[in-house]
Short mmCIF file of C-alpha atoms in Angstrom, two decimals:
data_model
loop_
_atom_site.label_atom_id
_atom_site.label_comp_id
_atom_site.label_asym_id
_atom_site.label_seq_id
_atom_site.Cartn_x
_atom_site.Cartn_y
_atom_site.Cartn_z
CA UNK A 227 -24.27 4.79 45.34
CA UNK A 228 -24.25 1.74 47.68
CA UNK A 229 -21.09 0.17 48.93
CA UNK A 230 -21.85 -2.96 46.96
CA UNK A 231 -22.35 -1.02 43.71
CA UNK A 232 -19.20 1.00 44.28
CA UNK A 233 -17.24 -2.15 44.98
CA UNK A 234 -18.69 -3.91 41.95
CA UNK A 235 -17.39 -1.06 39.79
CA UNK A 236 -14.02 -1.27 41.51
CA UNK A 237 -13.81 -5.02 41.01
CA UNK A 238 -14.75 -4.66 37.35
CA UNK A 239 -12.06 -2.03 36.96
CA UNK A 240 -9.53 -4.18 38.75
CA UNK A 241 -10.59 -7.14 36.64
CA UNK A 242 -10.27 -5.40 33.30
CA UNK A 243 -6.81 -3.99 33.96
CA UNK A 244 -5.11 -7.30 34.85
CA UNK A 245 -6.81 -9.02 31.94
CA UNK A 246 -5.64 -6.25 29.62
CA UNK A 247 -2.13 -6.58 30.98
CA UNK A 248 -2.22 -10.35 30.46
CA UNK A 249 -3.32 -9.76 26.87
CA UNK A 250 -0.55 -7.26 26.30
CA UNK A 251 2.04 -9.58 27.81
CA UNK A 252 0.84 -12.45 25.62
CA UNK A 253 1.14 -10.33 22.47
CA UNK A 254 4.36 -8.50 23.29
CA UNK A 255 6.72 -11.04 21.77
CA UNK A 256 7.91 -10.34 18.24
CA UNK A 257 10.49 -11.64 15.85
CA UNK A 258 13.61 -9.59 15.20
CA UNK A 259 16.77 -9.82 13.16
CA UNK A 260 18.90 -8.47 10.33
CA UNK A 261 21.19 -9.72 7.57
CA UNK A 262 24.81 -10.13 8.62
CA UNK A 263 26.28 -11.82 5.52
CA UNK A 264 26.25 -9.71 3.46
CA UNK A 265 26.07 -7.09 6.20
CA UNK A 266 22.97 -4.89 6.21
CA UNK A 267 23.31 -1.10 6.45
CA UNK A 268 21.67 -0.97 9.84
CA UNK A 269 23.88 -3.79 11.19
CA UNK A 270 27.05 -2.15 9.87
CA UNK A 271 26.22 1.20 11.47
CA UNK A 272 25.28 -0.46 14.75
CA UNK A 273 28.60 -2.32 14.73
CA UNK A 274 30.44 0.99 14.20
CA UNK A 275 28.69 2.42 17.26
CA UNK A 276 25.43 4.43 17.26
CA UNK A 277 26.96 7.21 19.35
CA UNK A 278 30.14 7.65 17.28
CA UNK A 279 30.04 5.84 13.93
CA UNK A 280 33.22 5.74 11.88
CA UNK A 281 32.10 5.90 8.24
CA UNK A 282 30.73 9.02 6.58
CA UNK A 283 27.57 7.18 5.49
CA UNK A 284 26.78 5.90 8.99
CA UNK A 285 27.48 9.33 10.46
CA UNK A 286 24.97 10.81 8.02
CA UNK A 287 22.45 8.06 8.80
CA UNK A 288 22.70 8.64 12.55
CA UNK A 289 22.37 12.39 11.99
CA UNK A 290 19.18 11.76 10.02
CA UNK A 291 17.62 9.07 12.21
CA UNK A 292 19.21 9.47 15.63
CA UNK A 293 21.23 6.90 17.54
CA UNK A 294 18.19 5.02 18.89
CA UNK A 295 17.30 3.69 15.45
CA UNK A 296 20.63 1.84 15.40
CA UNK A 297 20.31 0.47 18.91
CA UNK A 298 17.07 -0.94 17.47
CA UNK A 299 19.00 -2.38 14.50
CA UNK A 300 17.02 -5.64 14.49
CA UNK A 301 13.54 -4.15 14.10
CA UNK A 302 13.22 -2.65 10.60
CA UNK A 303 9.76 -4.06 10.09
CA UNK A 304 6.12 -3.66 9.12
CA UNK A 305 3.80 -5.23 11.69
CA UNK A 306 0.96 -6.01 9.28
CA UNK A 307 2.78 -6.57 5.99
CA UNK A 308 1.14 -9.90 5.17
CA UNK A 309 3.13 -10.17 1.94
CA UNK A 310 2.05 -6.76 0.59
CA UNK A 311 5.57 -5.36 0.54
CA UNK A 312 5.41 -3.45 -2.76
CA UNK A 313 2.04 -1.98 -1.87
CA UNK A 314 3.13 -0.75 1.55
CA UNK A 315 6.69 0.49 0.97
CA UNK A 316 7.09 3.56 -1.27
CA UNK A 317 9.92 3.97 -3.76
CA UNK A 318 12.89 5.64 -2.12
CA UNK A 319 12.04 4.11 1.28
CA UNK A 320 12.87 0.44 0.78
CA UNK A 321 15.74 0.33 3.27
CA UNK A 322 13.67 1.90 6.05
CA UNK A 323 10.57 -0.12 5.04
CA UNK A 324 8.71 3.20 4.99
CA UNK A 325 9.43 3.66 8.70
CA UNK A 326 10.43 7.25 9.47
CA UNK A 327 12.42 6.05 12.47
CA UNK A 328 14.96 4.52 10.06
CA UNK A 329 14.91 7.22 7.38
CA UNK A 330 18.71 7.52 7.51
CA UNK A 331 18.99 4.09 5.89
CA UNK A 332 17.40 5.47 2.71
CA UNK A 333 20.15 8.03 2.07
CA UNK A 334 21.26 7.70 -1.56
CA UNK A 335 25.06 7.60 -1.59
CA UNK A 336 27.83 5.42 -2.97
CA UNK A 337 29.96 5.15 0.15
CA UNK A 338 27.90 2.92 2.41
CA UNK A 339 30.06 0.27 4.12
CA UNK A 340 29.94 -2.74 1.79
CA UNK A 341 30.59 -6.49 1.77
CA UNK A 342 32.57 -8.25 -0.93
CA UNK A 343 30.38 -10.67 -2.86
CA UNK A 344 31.00 -13.01 -5.78
CA UNK A 345 28.52 -14.32 -8.28
CA UNK A 346 27.56 -17.95 -7.86
CA UNK A 347 26.75 -19.96 -4.78
CA UNK A 348 26.88 -18.06 -1.49
CA UNK A 349 25.96 -18.95 2.07
CA UNK A 350 23.86 -16.19 3.61
CA UNK A 351 23.54 -15.48 7.31
CA UNK A 352 20.74 -13.60 9.02
CA UNK A 353 20.99 -12.87 12.75
CA UNK A 354 17.76 -14.02 14.38
CA UNK A 355 17.55 -12.38 17.79
CA UNK A 356 14.01 -13.74 18.16
CA UNK A 357 13.49 -16.79 15.92
CA UNK A 358 10.14 -17.52 14.28
CA UNK A 359 8.91 -19.52 11.33
CA UNK A 360 8.82 -17.74 8.02
CA UNK A 361 10.23 -17.28 4.53
CA UNK A 362 13.17 -15.26 3.22
CA UNK A 363 13.37 -13.70 -0.24
CA UNK A 364 16.57 -12.11 -1.59
CA UNK A 365 16.71 -9.67 -4.50
CA UNK A 366 19.67 -8.06 -6.26
CA UNK A 367 19.76 -4.73 -8.05
CA UNK A 368 19.75 -4.70 -11.84
CA UNK A 369 22.77 -3.95 -13.98
CA UNK A 370 23.17 -0.18 -14.18
CA UNK A 371 22.11 0.37 -10.56
CA UNK A 372 23.07 3.87 -9.41
CA UNK A 373 23.58 4.10 -5.61
CA UNK A 374 23.53 7.90 -5.78
CA UNK A 375 19.79 7.78 -6.54
CA UNK A 376 17.00 6.74 -4.13
CA UNK A 377 16.37 2.99 -4.30
CA UNK A 378 13.16 2.08 -6.13
CA UNK A 379 11.40 -1.24 -6.53
CA UNK A 380 12.18 -1.06 -10.24
CA UNK A 381 15.91 -1.04 -9.38
CA UNK A 382 15.56 -4.61 -8.11
CA UNK A 383 15.15 -7.68 -10.26
CA UNK A 384 11.46 -8.55 -10.37
CA UNK A 385 11.98 -12.04 -8.98
CA UNK A 386 14.12 -13.06 -5.99
CA UNK A 387 17.30 -14.96 -6.82
CA UNK A 388 16.95 -17.01 -3.63
CA UNK A 389 14.07 -18.05 -1.41
CA UNK A 390 14.00 -20.25 1.67
CA UNK A 391 11.39 -21.34 4.17
CA UNK A 392 12.36 -22.01 7.79
CA UNK A 393 16.13 -22.25 7.28
CA UNK A 394 18.36 -23.90 9.84
CA UNK A 395 19.95 -21.91 12.68
CA UNK A 396 23.61 -21.97 13.62
CA UNK A 397 25.02 -19.84 16.42
CA UNK A 398 21.94 -17.63 16.50
CA UNK A 399 21.96 -17.11 12.71
CA UNK A 400 19.58 -18.32 10.05
CA UNK A 401 21.83 -19.95 7.45
CA UNK A 402 20.88 -20.73 3.85
CA UNK A 403 22.40 -20.92 0.39
CA UNK A 404 21.57 -19.03 -2.79
CA UNK A 405 23.06 -18.58 -6.25
CA UNK A 406 23.96 -14.93 -6.85
CA UNK A 407 23.52 -13.66 -10.43
CA UNK A 408 26.50 -12.27 -12.35
CA UNK A 409 27.19 -8.64 -11.49
CA UNK A 410 30.12 -6.23 -11.35
CA UNK A 411 30.83 -3.19 -9.21
CA UNK A 412 28.58 -1.84 -6.47
CA UNK A 413 25.13 -3.34 -5.99
CA UNK A 414 22.60 -3.99 -3.25
CA UNK A 415 20.99 -7.15 -1.86
CA UNK A 416 17.46 -6.59 -0.55
CA UNK A 417 15.99 -9.14 1.83
CA UNK A 418 12.42 -9.70 2.98
CA UNK A 419 11.68 -11.97 5.93
CA UNK A 420 7.95 -12.65 6.09
CA UNK A 421 6.80 -14.48 9.18
CA UNK A 422 4.34 -17.34 8.60
CA UNK A 423 2.99 -17.20 12.16
CA UNK A 424 2.19 -13.48 11.91
CA UNK A 425 1.68 -10.78 9.23
CA UNK A 426 4.89 -9.10 10.45
CA UNK A 427 7.79 -8.79 8.01
CA UNK A 428 11.38 -7.54 8.25
CA UNK A 429 13.53 -5.84 5.61
CA UNK A 430 17.24 -5.21 5.02
CA UNK A 431 19.49 -3.44 2.52
CA UNK A 432 23.00 -4.89 2.18
CA UNK A 433 25.52 -2.95 0.11
CA UNK A 434 27.86 -5.25 -1.81
CA UNK A 435 30.79 -4.95 -4.22
CA UNK A 436 31.45 -7.49 -6.98
CA UNK A 437 34.76 -8.08 -8.69
CA UNK A 438 37.79 -5.78 -8.56
CA UNK A 439 35.75 -2.57 -8.37
CA UNK A 440 36.49 -0.69 -5.15
CA UNK A 441 32.83 0.09 -4.68
CA UNK A 442 33.39 3.80 -4.27
CA UNK A 443 30.93 4.63 -7.02
CA UNK A 444 31.99 6.83 -9.92
CA UNK A 445 35.70 6.92 -9.14
CA UNK A 446 35.27 8.06 -5.53
CA UNK A 447 37.36 6.79 -2.63
CA UNK A 448 37.05 3.07 -1.82
CA UNK A 449 34.01 2.22 0.25
CA UNK A 450 34.70 1.07 3.81
CA UNK A 451 34.27 -2.61 4.54
CA UNK A 452 31.06 -3.51 6.37
CA UNK A 453 31.39 -5.68 9.47
CA UNK A 454 28.53 -7.25 11.42
CA UNK A 455 28.04 -6.61 15.13
CA UNK A 456 29.75 -9.12 17.39
CA UNK A 457 27.83 -11.12 19.97
CA UNK A 458 29.42 -8.92 22.65
CA UNK A 459 28.19 -5.76 20.90
CA UNK A 460 24.69 -7.20 20.58
CA UNK A 461 24.67 -8.12 24.26
CA UNK A 462 26.03 -4.73 25.34
CA UNK A 463 23.41 -2.87 23.30
CA UNK A 464 20.38 -4.65 24.75
CA UNK A 465 19.99 -2.16 27.57
CA UNK A 466 19.80 0.70 25.07
CA UNK A 467 17.35 -1.08 22.76
CA UNK A 468 13.69 -0.04 22.89
CA UNK A 469 12.38 -3.20 21.20
CA UNK A 470 11.95 -6.84 22.21
CA UNK A 471 15.54 -7.97 21.97
CA UNK A 472 16.29 -10.82 24.35
CA UNK A 473 14.10 -13.09 26.44
CA UNK A 474 12.04 -14.94 23.91
CA UNK A 475 14.71 -14.50 21.26
CA UNK A 476 17.85 -15.51 23.12
CA UNK A 477 16.23 -17.92 25.57
CA UNK A 478 15.39 -20.91 23.40
CA UNK A 479 13.48 -22.45 26.32
CA UNK A 480 10.94 -19.66 26.03
CA UNK A 481 10.55 -19.68 22.25
CA UNK A 482 10.77 -23.37 21.76
CA UNK A 483 13.51 -22.79 19.18
CA UNK A 484 16.42 -25.19 19.23
CA UNK A 485 19.71 -24.57 17.51
CA UNK A 486 21.33 -27.39 15.60
CA UNK A 487 24.16 -27.88 13.17
CA UNK A 488 22.22 -30.66 11.44
CA UNK A 489 20.01 -30.12 8.41
CA UNK A 490 16.51 -28.98 9.49
CA UNK A 491 13.44 -31.08 8.87
CA UNK A 492 11.44 -28.02 7.86
CA UNK A 493 13.90 -26.16 5.63
CA UNK A 494 12.88 -25.68 2.00
CA UNK A 495 15.12 -23.50 -0.19
CA UNK A 496 15.11 -22.73 -3.89
CA UNK A 497 16.64 -20.27 -6.27
CA UNK A 498 13.63 -20.34 -8.58
CA UNK A 499 11.75 -17.03 -8.88
CA UNK A 500 8.62 -16.41 -6.85
CA UNK A 501 6.09 -13.60 -6.78
CA UNK A 502 7.46 -11.00 -4.36
CA UNK A 503 4.05 -9.46 -3.69
CA UNK A 504 2.37 -12.66 -2.61
CA UNK A 505 2.25 -14.00 0.91
CA UNK A 506 4.72 -16.83 1.64
CA UNK A 507 3.53 -20.37 1.16
CA UNK A 508 3.18 -22.77 4.05
CA UNK A 509 6.49 -24.46 4.98
CA UNK A 510 7.22 -27.79 3.33
CA UNK A 511 7.80 -29.93 6.38
CA UNK A 512 9.52 -32.82 4.65
CA UNK A 513 11.96 -31.08 2.31
CA UNK A 514 15.52 -30.13 3.13
CA UNK A 515 17.18 -29.11 -0.15
CA UNK A 516 19.52 -26.69 1.54
CA UNK A 517 21.28 -28.76 4.14
CA UNK A 518 24.72 -28.00 5.57
CA UNK A 519 26.40 -29.78 2.68
CA UNK A 520 23.98 -28.60 0.03
CA UNK A 521 22.30 -32.01 -0.07
CA UNK A 522 18.70 -32.64 -1.01
CA UNK A 523 18.31 -35.51 1.41
CA UNK A 524 15.56 -35.22 4.03
CA UNK A 525 16.77 -34.75 7.57
CA UNK A 526 16.14 -37.29 10.26
CA UNK A 527 12.96 -36.79 12.24
CA UNK A 528 13.42 -34.39 15.12
CA UNK A 529 16.67 -32.92 13.85
CA UNK A 530 15.22 -29.66 12.61
CA UNK A 531 14.19 -26.36 14.17
CA UNK A 532 11.19 -26.15 16.42
CA UNK A 533 10.62 -22.44 15.89
CA UNK A 534 7.93 -20.57 17.77
CA UNK A 535 4.59 -20.64 15.93
CA UNK A 536 3.13 -17.55 17.58
CA UNK A 537 4.21 -14.20 18.95
CA UNK A 538 3.83 -15.49 22.52
CA UNK A 539 6.21 -17.85 24.22
CA UNK A 540 5.51 -21.38 25.36
CA UNK A 541 4.11 -20.25 28.72
CA UNK A 542 1.59 -17.76 27.34
CA UNK A 543 -1.55 -19.97 27.57
CA UNK A 544 -0.74 -20.91 31.13
CA UNK A 545 -0.14 -17.30 32.13
CA UNK A 546 -3.50 -16.31 30.69
CA UNK A 547 -5.39 -19.17 32.34
CA UNK A 548 -3.59 -18.76 35.64
CA UNK A 549 -4.17 -15.02 35.62
CA UNK A 550 -7.89 -15.48 34.96
CA UNK A 551 -8.19 -17.98 37.81
CA UNK A 552 -6.45 -15.70 40.28
CA UNK A 553 -8.58 -12.80 39.11
CA UNK A 554 -11.80 -14.75 39.64
CA UNK A 555 -10.71 -15.81 43.12
CA UNK A 556 -9.80 -12.26 44.08
CA UNK A 557 -13.13 -10.94 42.83
CA UNK A 558 -15.11 -13.46 44.88
CA UNK A 559 -13.19 -12.55 48.03
CA UNK A 560 -13.82 -8.84 47.48
CA UNK A 561 -17.55 -9.37 46.89
CA UNK A 562 -17.85 -11.49 50.06
CA UNK A 563 -16.00 -8.91 52.14
CA UNK A 564 -18.10 -6.00 50.96
CA UNK A 565 -21.36 -7.89 51.45
CA UNK A 566 -20.54 -8.60 55.10
CA UNK A 567 -19.66 -4.96 55.66
CA UNK A 568 -22.81 -3.61 53.97
CA UNK A 569 -25.37 -5.80 55.79
CA UNK A 570 -27.31 -4.14 58.71
CA UNK A 571 -26.20 -4.92 62.27
CA UNK A 572 -27.47 -8.23 63.57
CA UNK A 573 -27.78 -9.81 60.09
CA UNK A 574 -25.33 -12.30 58.68
CA UNK A 575 -24.86 -13.50 55.16
CA UNK A 576 -25.94 -17.01 54.40
#
């Protein structure tokens, strides 16, 4: 094989690898988050401490899943859900979203740490460690729900009691209102966050207790109170997390997301039922029925979120173009160098 042919193969190899790396870097970003009001199971166990949880339920969950699943508390997802939640997630695996990594979240027991919840209007909070556009749907379990049995789709009301598209962000949380149906005793709130800029979706199970019932289930000891992880706990756990956690999520300059206390221009919330198995509709850019004060008045232009539209950050196109340009320049230099070396003595390239 000639020097030129060998070098051509080398250059092609060198060219493919950087391009592949650029592609991987551009697609590495992903949305993450979990419900914190009411507190999701995975959030509650992470807040207790993945290495030494306090409650019996979280201890059992860590024993089943391992501590890493709870350091990755904000990534209970399906990458290619595209609205097909009921088709993709089997009965008994709703809390883990069918992901074996989180199988401990599916344990059927009546002593999961729970949040107190009242029927009627409630303001929900969902920690968005990497904000993206998308729609939230919240479901509640039917009357007669038995937490000692594996959670099935048929245990949830068929239609969500609250839906919202691109809710506002406050302090790193998505914030939106919903009207909770009348319930008593222990129940569960199931949330689905379907991104509109990607087929990826995220899922949470939040154990809740209505009324004076202690939530212990069948006369057992009172259930422990669920608490969300603090900002300090989230920050401390980043080094142990194996998923995209900071960077594009916490650095709003990278995602293009801007936090605001004002009503968002793109928020569109409703408590009317929607089809849970269908993909979310495109955001209604002009509606803001779920503003900070519950008003239906449209927000002023520019006051809403500017959430990232894609998995990459704002610099992705420039990285790709810049990388290609550098690659092309490097290839031309290598070809020129090899040609000079491979020519017979006394000849010079023209």
